[in-house]
Amino acid sequence: MDVIRIALQVIVLLTSVLLVLLILLHKGQGSGLSDMFGGGVSSSLGGSSVAERNLNRLTVIGGSLWILAVVGLGLVARFS
């Protein structure tokens, strides 16, 4: 059980860092903190809506993995 617990802890750590980075990459929706830190600068790289959709998908997948790992840690803690 210790190997599973350590593996789940590593997954939680990695997905937490990944989620922070993915959320910070999102385009700001209005004036606020994102504009203060340079989020208001718009660039026309072409296909930005596709990039934003892919970023949304990656964020949802990362969040789902994080939730599953946390639930798994809870189950390991409960039954050990």
C-alpha positions as MATLAB code, in Angstrom:
seq = 'MDVIRIALQVIVLLTSVLLVLLILLHKGQGSGLSDMFGGGVSSSLGGSSVAERNLNRLTVIGGSLWILAVVGLGLVARFS';
ca = [
       0.000    0.000    0.000;
       2.939    2.327    0.555;
       3.910    2.159   -3.113;
       0.383    3.080   -4.199;
       0.229    5.915   -1.665;
       3.557    7.364   -2.820;
       2.568    7.039   -6.483;
      -0.714    8.849   -5.835;
       1.080   11.586   -3.898;
       3.461   12.118   -6.820;
       0.504   12.257   -9.229;
      -1.234   14.843   -7.029;
       1.916   16.949   -6.869;
       2.548   16.849  -10.621;
      -1.071   17.512  -11.576;
      -1.245   20.391   -9.084;
       1.728   22.113  -10.702;
       0.335   21.351  -14.171;
      -3.065   22.809  -13.260;
      -1.521   26.007  -11.933;
       0.412   26.449  -15.171;
      -2.580   25.611  -17.385;
      -4.896   27.980  -15.526;
      -2.360   30.794  -15.764;
      -2.125   30.252  -19.528;
      -5.845   30.902  -20.022;
      -6.898   34.112  -21.695;
      -8.386   36.686  -19.334;
     -12.121   37.298  -19.642;
     -12.092   40.930  -18.638;
     -10.174   43.603  -16.827;
      -8.642   42.309  -13.671;
      -5.511   40.615  -12.479;
      -4.842   39.037  -15.876;
      -4.734   42.482  -17.515;
      -2.508   43.818  -14.760;
       0.115   41.157  -15.457;
       0.107   41.460  -19.239;
      -2.973   39.432  -20.079;
      -4.484   42.340  -21.970;
      -1.927   42.103  -24.738;
      -3.596   40.351  -27.633;
      -1.692   38.640  -30.372;
      -3.000   37.375  -33.672;
      -1.137   34.117  -34.019;
      -3.998   32.521  -35.906;
      -6.169   29.781  -34.495;
      -6.238   31.224  -31.009;
      -9.732   29.835  -30.474;
      -8.445   26.334  -31.273;
      -5.574   26.821  -28.858;
      -7.975   28.021  -26.175;
     -10.242   24.998  -26.689;
      -7.267   22.640  -26.441;
      -6.132   24.453  -23.308;
      -9.614   24.005  -21.850;
      -9.532   20.292  -22.637;
      -6.105   19.858  -21.066;
      -7.259   21.724  -17.964;
     -10.340   19.509  -17.598;
      -8.245   16.352  -18.071;
      -5.677   17.573  -15.538;
      -8.392   18.473  -13.050;
     -10.028   15.076  -13.475;
      -6.719   13.296  -12.884;
      -6.134   15.425   -9.797;
      -9.581   14.595   -8.391;
      -9.131   10.866   -9.062;
      -5.720   10.885   -7.368;
      -7.084   12.708   -4.312;
     -10.008   10.277   -4.041;
      -7.551    7.396   -4.416;
      -5.411    8.807   -1.616;
      -8.478    9.063    0.571;
      -9.397    5.443   -0.128;
      -5.852    4.249    0.572;
      -5.817    6.180    3.848;
      -9.220    4.798    4.802;
      -8.451    1.145    4.150;
      -4.895    0.914    5.410;
];
